[in-house]
XYZ file of C-alpha atoms in Angstrom:
571
model
C -8.406 27.757 33.866
C -10.252 24.870 32.014
C -8.439 21.792 33.991
C -9.653 23.734 37.309
C -13.193 24.227 36.094
C -13.267 20.164 35.473
C -11.640 19.626 38.862
C -14.189 21.406 40.249
C -16.966 19.765 38.643
C -15.566 16.549 39.601
C -15.234 17.267 43.225
C -19.138 18.903 43.230
C -20.362 15.590 41.511
C -18.318 13.570 44.199
C -20.102 15.746 47.027
C -23.616 15.401 45.223
C -23.087 11.792 45.059
C -22.378 11.615 48.590
C -18.801 9.907 47.982
C -17.021 12.274 49.748
C -17.617 15.036 52.096
C -17.207 18.736 51.605
C -14.153 18.847 53.703
C -12.324 15.760 51.960
C -12.931 17.568 48.681
C -10.883 20.848 50.214
C -8.018 18.548 51.175
C -7.886 16.716 47.811
C -8.190 20.204 45.983
C -5.315 21.490 47.943
C -3.288 18.245 47.403
C -3.816 18.257 43.744
C -2.928 22.015 43.475
C 0.549 21.421 45.026
C 1.664 18.425 43.663
C 0.043 19.336 40.065
C -2.005 16.087 39.999
C -5.284 15.561 38.758
C -8.369 15.733 41.332
C -9.456 12.210 40.242
C -6.043 10.249 41.054
C -5.905 12.574 44.399
C -9.089 11.284 45.593
C -8.388 7.664 44.918
C -4.721 7.558 45.868
C -5.969 9.614 49.566
C -8.377 6.735 49.852
C -11.015 9.112 50.037
C -13.161 6.940 47.000
C -12.956 4.027 45.667
C -12.201 3.961 41.667
C -14.709 1.964 40.691
C -17.539 3.967 43.009
C -15.973 7.251 41.122
C -15.993 5.847 37.581
C -19.918 4.691 37.896
C -20.741 7.983 38.896
C -18.886 9.777 36.022
C -20.579 7.231 33.854
C -23.736 8.188 34.838
C -22.840 11.806 34.461
C -21.688 11.590 31.082
C -24.320 8.971 30.071
C -21.539 6.374 28.754
C -20.715 3.005 29.524
C -18.111 2.076 32.438
C -15.645 -0.562 31.520
C -13.244 -2.698 34.017
C -9.936 -2.765 32.160
C -8.711 -5.642 34.536
C -10.797 -7.873 32.821
C -10.141 -6.717 29.188
C -7.432 -8.064 26.870
C -6.774 -5.753 23.989
C -5.248 -6.878 20.655
C -1.924 -5.469 19.282
C -3.367 -4.691 16.270
C -5.973 -2.583 17.498
C -3.244 -0.708 20.016
C -1.575 -0.026 16.774
C -4.215 2.265 15.693
C -3.376 5.223 18.033
C 0.148 5.754 18.949
C 1.696 5.336 22.541
C 2.285 9.439 22.898
C -1.114 10.083 21.514
C -2.851 7.633 24.225
C -0.722 9.012 26.868
C -1.247 12.676 25.971
C -5.189 12.112 25.715
C -5.509 9.436 28.411
C -7.180 7.129 26.399
C -6.970 3.334 25.157
C -8.337 1.454 22.197
C -10.096 -1.443 22.872
C -12.126 -3.287 20.303
C -13.231 -2.193 16.688
C -16.192 -3.342 15.017
C -16.524 -2.116 11.359
C -15.892 1.378 11.216
C -16.485 1.918 15.021
C -13.475 1.802 17.330
C -14.512 1.815 21.007
C -11.831 3.816 23.103
C -11.720 4.099 27.172
C -11.202 7.397 27.993
C -10.859 9.003 31.596
C -12.933 12.121 30.393
C -15.198 11.096 27.498
C -16.371 14.651 27.217
C -13.182 15.890 25.706
C -14.461 16.532 22.241
C -10.868 17.594 21.183
C -9.216 14.566 22.198
C -12.250 12.589 20.334
C -11.729 14.743 17.217
C -7.842 13.957 17.235
C -8.636 10.191 17.501
C -10.949 10.494 14.717
C -8.531 11.975 12.338
C -5.506 9.558 13.381
C -7.582 6.578 13.253
C -10.254 7.376 10.448
C -12.952 5.679 12.535
C -15.860 6.700 14.356
C -14.961 7.002 18.116
C -17.258 5.376 20.835
C -15.854 6.343 24.134
C -16.457 4.420 27.204
C -15.298 5.542 30.760
C -12.621 4.369 33.011
C -11.001 5.219 36.104
C -7.991 7.361 35.172
C -5.595 5.509 37.796
C -6.143 2.102 36.252
C -6.043 3.927 32.454
C -2.100 4.900 33.581
C -1.668 1.399 34.858
C -2.789 -0.030 31.500
C -1.214 2.428 29.437
C 2.220 1.725 30.918
C 1.388 -2.246 30.435
C 0.352 -1.878 26.518
C 2.549 1.060 25.355
C 5.878 -0.372 27.137
C 8.616 0.802 24.733
C 11.252 -1.561 26.328
C 12.244 -5.053 24.970
C 8.763 -5.941 26.148
C 7.370 -4.158 23.387
C 9.402 -5.473 20.917
C 8.470 -9.033 22.071
C 4.733 -7.623 21.588
C 5.522 -6.724 18.066
C 7.009 -10.133 17.255
C 4.336 -12.170 18.744
C 1.783 -10.738 16.221
C 4.206 -12.298 13.769
C 4.122 -15.710 12.763
C 5.989 -17.808 15.675
C 9.470 -18.433 14.672
C 9.086 -18.424 10.696
C 11.032 -21.312 8.614
C 13.049 -18.382 6.799
C 16.457 -18.973 5.109
C 18.150 -16.235 3.371
C 19.562 -17.596 -0.418
C 23.351 -15.896 -0.721
C 24.236 -14.712 -4.049
C 28.001 -14.793 -3.023
C 30.325 -14.904 -0.092
C 30.536 -12.219 2.381
C 33.344 -9.970 2.673
C 35.130 -10.443 5.869
C 34.967 -7.156 7.329
C 31.107 -7.232 6.707
C 31.141 -10.514 8.368
C 32.712 -8.990 11.430
C 30.247 -6.233 11.691
C 27.178 -8.706 11.274
C 28.304 -10.472 14.351
C 27.180 -6.852 16.319
C 23.989 -6.728 14.191
C 22.864 -10.138 14.595
C 21.243 -9.721 17.935
C 18.349 -12.317 18.395
C 15.380 -9.622 18.455
C 16.878 -7.827 15.471
C 16.661 -10.986 13.410
C 13.835 -12.059 14.822
C 12.144 -8.994 13.754
C 13.309 -8.913 10.337
C 12.193 -12.268 9.740
C 8.702 -11.911 11.340
C 8.760 -8.276 9.389
C 9.447 -10.005 5.676
C 7.135 -13.081 6.225
C 4.323 -11.435 7.655
C 4.427 -8.670 4.939
C 4.392 -11.861 2.385
C 1.504 -13.406 4.076
C -0.759 -10.281 3.986
C -0.295 -9.818 0.484
C 2.113 -6.566 0.741
C 3.668 -5.608 -2.674
C 6.019 -3.117 -0.532
C 7.206 -2.735 2.862
C 8.449 0.852 3.713
C 10.875 1.623 6.665
C 10.685 5.174 7.800
C 12.950 7.078 10.071
C 11.826 10.200 11.835
C 12.989 12.508 14.406
C 11.407 10.524 17.524
C 10.030 7.467 15.856
C 10.429 4.783 13.212
C 7.388 3.905 11.273
C 6.905 0.444 9.425
C 3.989 0.658 6.519
C 2.885 -1.934 4.206
C 1.373 -1.329 0.787
C -1.394 -3.698 0.338
C -3.907 -3.198 -2.925
C -2.144 -0.105 -3.780
C -2.784 1.780 -0.471
C -0.362 2.150 2.012
C -0.997 0.966 6.024
C 0.892 1.817 9.133
C 1.478 -1.742 10.928
C 4.163 -0.677 13.808
C 6.560 1.708 15.285
C 9.413 -0.285 16.393
C 11.825 1.028 19.166
C 13.676 3.945 18.097
C 16.799 2.358 19.950
C 16.631 -0.602 17.191
C 16.837 1.811 14.315
C 20.389 1.539 13.356
C 20.357 -2.170 13.557
C 17.511 -2.364 11.633
C 18.745 -0.784 8.664
C 22.068 -2.145 8.941
C 20.712 -5.953 8.849
C 18.587 -5.276 5.914
C 21.636 -3.581 3.996
C 23.904 -6.665 4.822
C 21.035 -9.168 3.276
C 20.874 -7.248 0.349
C 24.748 -7.181 0.155
C 24.733 -3.192 0.349
C 27.635 -0.629 1.905
C 26.633 -0.380 5.332
C 29.181 2.236 6.055
C 27.819 4.501 3.103
C 24.857 6.445 4.419
C 24.954 9.512 2.231
C 23.880 8.059 -1.430
C 20.840 5.879 -2.126
C 21.711 2.311 -2.975
C 19.895 -0.914 -4.515
C 19.973 -4.571 -3.546
C 17.898 -7.778 -3.603
C 17.127 -10.141 -0.768
C 16.166 -13.428 -1.470
C 13.974 -15.459 1.035
C 13.064 -19.184 0.980
C 9.461 -19.289 2.858
C 7.589 -22.149 3.345
C 9.053 -24.261 0.607
C 8.642 -21.190 -1.876
C 11.458 -18.320 -2.819
C 10.262 -14.700 -2.563
C 12.624 -11.990 -4.032
C 12.866 -8.461 -2.319
C 13.759 -5.560 -4.355
C 15.726 -3.373 -1.742
C 16.270 0.440 -2.094
C 17.593 2.743 0.381
C 17.689 6.530 0.238
C 19.667 9.159 2.640
C 16.784 11.084 4.473
C 17.355 13.728 7.214
C 16.668 11.439 10.347
C 18.654 8.356 8.531
C 17.869 6.194 5.604
C 14.279 5.086 4.305
C 14.158 1.665 3.342
C 11.963 0.627 0.894
C 11.611 -3.368 0.122
C 9.474 -4.187 -3.350
C 8.117 -7.930 -2.741
C 8.284 -9.926 -5.848
C 6.256 -13.124 -5.131
C 5.765 -15.750 -7.866
C 3.432 -17.484 -5.578
C 0.810 -14.051 -5.883
C 1.388 -13.687 -9.241
C -1.077 -15.013 -11.846
C 0.036 -15.281 -15.856
C -3.439 -15.777 -16.555
C -4.784 -12.997 -19.173
C -8.387 -14.342 -19.186
C -8.342 -13.716 -15.247
C -7.176 -9.906 -15.795
C -10.857 -8.831 -16.233
C -10.554 -7.533 -20.041
C -13.924 -6.991 -21.811
C -14.946 -9.106 -24.403
C -13.750 -7.377 -27.534
C -10.582 -6.156 -25.674
C -9.602 -9.503 -24.817
C -10.070 -10.803 -28.300
C -8.098 -7.914 -30.024
C -5.159 -8.471 -27.206
C -4.991 -12.221 -27.821
C -4.649 -11.687 -31.547
C -2.099 -9.001 -31.346
C 0.247 -11.038 -29.434
C -0.202 -14.537 -31.467
C 0.717 -12.256 -34.768
C 4.481 -13.000 -35.817
C 5.588 -9.562 -35.857
C 4.529 -6.362 -35.256
C 4.786 -3.962 -31.917
C 2.283 -4.287 -28.594
C 2.451 -1.603 -26.257
C 1.189 -1.034 -22.996
C 0.959 2.302 -21.022
C 0.046 3.570 -17.389
C 1.831 4.893 -14.683
C 4.222 3.225 -12.103
C 2.379 0.428 -10.595
C -0.241 -0.211 -13.040
C 0.540 -3.520 -13.492
C 2.402 -3.087 -17.011
C 4.766 -5.404 -16.444
C 2.580 -8.181 -15.282
C 0.301 -7.741 -18.480
C 3.454 -8.021 -20.639
C 4.916 -11.366 -18.815
C 1.399 -12.853 -18.934
C 1.435 -12.116 -22.629
C 5.039 -13.840 -23.024
C 3.886 -16.925 -20.657
C 0.950 -17.277 -23.689
C 3.460 -17.410 -26.420
C 6.362 -18.983 -24.429
C 6.935 -22.551 -26.688
C 9.823 -24.490 -27.265
C 9.356 -23.410 -31.084
C 10.160 -19.383 -30.302
C 13.067 -17.824 -29.052
C 11.896 -15.036 -26.345
C 14.388 -12.132 -25.271
C 13.988 -9.557 -22.778
C 15.796 -6.416 -21.927
C 14.863 -5.416 -18.239
C 15.382 -2.639 -15.696
C 15.269 -4.289 -13.123
C 14.458 -8.303 -14.036
C 11.391 -8.499 -11.603
C 10.720 -12.275 -11.957
C 12.778 -14.923 -13.427
C 10.502 -16.811 -16.222
C 11.957 -19.906 -17.124
C 12.437 -20.581 -21.068
C 12.801 -16.821 -21.685
C 16.462 -14.959 -21.883
C 15.961 -11.991 -19.651
C 18.818 -9.266 -19.592
C 19.528 -6.720 -16.799
C 20.024 -3.526 -18.186
C 23.155 -1.461 -16.545
C 23.198 2.017 -17.722
C 26.431 2.680 -15.999
C 28.434 0.224 -18.053
C 26.630 0.958 -21.540
C 24.346 -1.859 -21.313
C 21.162 0.385 -22.575
C 18.127 -0.688 -23.557
C 19.450 0.045 -27.130
C 22.330 -1.624 -27.044
C 20.704 -4.741 -25.377
C 18.216 -4.380 -28.727
C 21.153 -4.261 -30.962
C 22.529 -7.297 -29.417
C 18.938 -9.267 -29.411
C 18.893 -8.712 -33.003
C 21.898 -10.653 -33.583
C 20.776 -13.572 -31.323
C 18.006 -15.096 -33.737
C 15.427 -13.568 -31.631
C 11.232 -14.347 -32.631
C 9.904 -12.367 -29.783
C 11.468 -9.536 -28.128
C 10.423 -7.769 -24.974
C 11.640 -3.923 -24.078
C 11.233 -2.836 -20.611
C 10.595 0.549 -21.770
C 10.815 3.112 -24.407
C 12.607 6.008 -23.080
C 14.419 8.002 -26.202
C 14.649 7.841 -30.070
C 16.826 5.355 -30.312
C 15.318 2.656 -28.443
C 12.079 3.557 -30.168
C 13.914 3.572 -33.645
C 15.204 -0.038 -32.755
C 11.842 -1.354 -31.560
C 10.192 -0.103 -34.497
C 12.960 -1.524 -36.910
C 12.610 -4.975 -35.153
C 8.791 -4.790 -35.301
C 9.128 -4.194 -39.236
C 11.685 -7.131 -40.116
C 9.478 -9.861 -38.749
C 9.861 -9.798 -34.710
C 6.740 -9.466 -32.374
C 7.946 -6.295 -30.208
C 6.453 -5.985 -26.583
C 7.227 -2.757 -24.634
C 6.033 -0.028 -22.491
C 5.442 3.542 -22.556
C 4.360 6.316 -19.751
C 1.444 7.944 -21.319
C -2.030 8.473 -20.030
C -4.151 6.618 -22.512
C -3.541 4.352 -25.563
C -4.257 7.206 -28.358
C -1.959 9.552 -26.704
C 1.078 6.793 -27.206
C 1.032 7.661 -30.704
C 1.296 11.249 -30.529
C 4.179 10.740 -28.010
C 6.083 8.271 -30.240
C 6.163 10.644 -33.007
C 6.960 13.434 -30.459
C 9.917 11.289 -29.768
C 11.083 11.717 -33.371
C 9.931 8.121 -34.919
C 8.374 8.674 -38.292
C 4.355 8.422 -38.424
C 4.296 5.991 -41.696
C 7.048 3.484 -39.335
C 5.028 3.743 -36.392
C 1.743 3.272 -38.278
C 3.104 0.482 -40.021
C 4.926 -1.320 -36.841
C 1.917 -1.049 -34.459
C -0.496 -3.940 -33.601
C -2.071 -2.548 -30.731
C -2.010 -0.451 -27.764
C -3.264 -0.691 -24.231
C -3.941 1.509 -21.380
C -4.072 0.303 -18.045
C -4.727 1.225 -14.320
C -5.506 -0.717 -11.180
C -8.350 -0.039 -9.237
C -9.445 -1.617 -5.706
C -11.848 -4.425 -5.739
C -15.120 -4.352 -3.151
C -14.558 -6.749 -0.315
C -17.118 -9.432 -0.931
C -17.267 -10.021 3.208
C -19.021 -6.491 3.930
C -20.596 -5.468 0.250
C -23.701 -3.660 0.522
C -25.493 -0.974 -1.600
C -24.933 2.848 -1.490
C -26.116 5.954 -2.982
C -24.147 8.991 -4.145
C -25.215 12.626 -4.049
C -26.600 14.392 -7.397
C -23.455 16.865 -6.744
C -20.816 14.244 -6.828
C -22.209 12.658 -9.929
C -22.214 16.078 -12.072
C -18.637 16.969 -10.674
C -17.504 13.454 -11.593
C -19.726 13.994 -14.973
C -21.726 10.557 -14.776
C -24.128 10.715 -17.407
C -27.947 10.697 -15.985
C -29.240 7.414 -17.785
C -26.023 5.451 -16.150
C -26.838 6.425 -12.828
C -30.806 5.602 -13.207
C -29.848 2.149 -14.245
C -26.945 0.985 -11.937
C -26.906 0.002 -8.337
C -23.877 1.309 -6.689
C -21.928 -0.799 -3.812
C -19.288 -0.171 -1.323
C -17.459 -2.024 1.157
C -18.454 -1.323 4.897
C -15.269 -2.500 6.648
C -14.956 -5.732 8.150
C -11.710 -7.919 9.814
C -11.177 -9.391 6.238
C -10.122 -6.440 4.886
C -8.985 -4.345 7.616
C -11.883 -2.032 7.849
C -10.673 -0.832 4.212
C -14.001 -2.046 2.428
C -11.682 -3.177 -0.229
C -9.629 -6.422 -0.822
C -7.625 -7.289 -3.867
C -7.212 -5.212 -7.109
C -8.947 -5.247 -10.633
C -7.644 -4.055 -14.258
C -9.278 -1.651 -16.172
C -8.380 -1.820 -19.839
C -8.171 0.472 -23.066
C -7.525 -1.457 -25.587
C -6.831 0.230 -29.093
C -6.247 -2.319 -32.102
C -4.742 -0.855 -35.488
C -7.157 -0.848 -38.240
C -6.364 0.470 -41.795
C -8.509 3.921 -41.083
C -6.238 4.415 -37.649
C -2.915 3.950 -39.366
C -4.248 6.180 -42.038
C -4.750 8.929 -39.596
C -1.150 8.636 -37.959
C 0.316 8.969 -41.167
C -1.539 12.146 -41.187
C -0.399 13.098 -38.096
C -4.247 13.752 -36.681
C -4.333 14.748 -32.995
C -4.988 12.612 -30.038
C -8.751 13.609 -29.726
C -9.628 12.461 -33.350
C -7.702 8.793 -33.232
C -9.680 8.441 -29.866
C -12.686 9.169 -31.434
C -12.452 6.882 -34.558
C -11.013 4.093 -31.948
C -14.271 4.399 -29.912
C -16.626 4.174 -33.282
C -14.643 0.970 -33.669
C -15.274 -0.221 -30.595
C -12.905 0.915 -28.306
C -13.908 1.010 -24.474
C -11.921 4.277 -22.786
C -10.369 3.807 -19.453
C -13.866 5.602 -18.092
C -16.023 3.441 -19.934
C -14.444 0.012 -19.077
C -14.281 1.486 -15.044
C -17.786 2.238 -15.229
C -18.553 -1.284 -16.718
C -16.785 -2.465 -13.542
C -19.092 -0.235 -11.400
C -22.130 -1.744 -12.606
C -20.998 -5.430 -12.128
C -20.223 -4.500 -8.624
C -16.603 -5.101 -8.788
C -15.177 -1.675 -7.859
C -16.540 1.492 -6.189
C -17.472 4.582 -8.348
C -14.815 6.653 -6.239
C -12.151 4.300 -7.622
C -12.778 4.604 -11.201
C -13.184 8.520 -10.823
C -10.017 8.746 -9.081
C -8.462 6.668 -11.559
C -9.747 7.664 -14.706
C -10.302 10.820 -16.631
C -13.387 11.857 -18.730
C -12.534 11.725 -22.498
């Protein structure tokens, strides 16, 4: 019914503008109903009106700009903002993006439902322009072709023929080599090479390849947030999965259980490691590649963003000859990087450093790194026992997960070794409670601990589009931001530009809560006081909580208030 109404209005407009006669309109309407084709297309194909004239008339009617698509070239990056099936369903084509505004060519710019859909999908404000439907359909076929031409289009967005060489760990099995011949088709090889290179150059930390019922989605995690980058052709799904599994030396015939492997890539004179994880899902296997690029890694603690007292306390603790330093926080908060940085500070010829890790993320020269493998009994506890017979000075344990590992770590810290490790807790004071809950003796915990650091990662405001902003009073109250802090602080955000891909953020910044052990804190731990009392005492002694540290970064215009509120709690 709505379609008939729109067709009648279009017909009336064309008659009123003198583009067609009433007789031509009736003939076109009859043809449109019988062929179930839209009136605009019929008027053009029957030769009753020139499409350019019809478009100009509609532009006047809707008070929007008309665009000639034959004179426009659309960037593939812009195309990927709107999936092909959505573009065809709503008859729309994205043209360009400026800041947070996306210009979209539409056959019917008054379709508010389509505009709302596009806003939801793209997260941009939509600026509609009008184009002729006949021309639009032709260009949709050209831009959203699902054949091998689409593959070439995706690849053209990558680096041209990247110089990539895979570093084999060992010779491949003959049966795998035979199967590889079928998978080594040029488009698949080129696609994987381009994908891995593109992700490294864009600074991604992970690549997600996700199969669904009717599409395959590829996303990068950049600065902690996932961004969709492309949808490869569905027919390539099996070949892409198998190609990655072969490169990671996994069993391509096994699709029912998760598998883990590694790919080593030599790219532009540097070697990048990819940790590969496959997971069976209902429409195939999801693959996540964690990018371990030492070239992007900084081990310079001075650049991490510690506040002055926190940095002094941390440096003092890792320079002590014995005791325990713990780093806590959720997965992906940069704990391992902090520990590696601490190790690089104390890594000299005079000390023997040993690490037990699951997995070993980066190879560090001068440090003896051991891979924990529970399936053969090489647990953290077993590795630690072996370390103590290897004359170590400094020991790093990937994670204290149980009483046995915690007990040996404390014993090592109390017998003249510096022990570094991680724990999964929300903040520094609750780490003490967690260790005692594990079954460790409070007096041992108090005697062994030098320092606990809790950390989070927040996104930095993009320097290319940084601007002042304000927040409503209700938001400040809900986030428990003190009034005096609001009065003295100028808040900033990123407007969104090409440099930050419209997100307003570029790079990440650490927030740190550093609790150095004092005699009063040790006494309180032995008395098994609660987390809140420990925190209160630590704050009295100068510890900044994660929230306070975050607010200082907001004050200096490094990050936004939203990022700090999202990552930290009010203590």
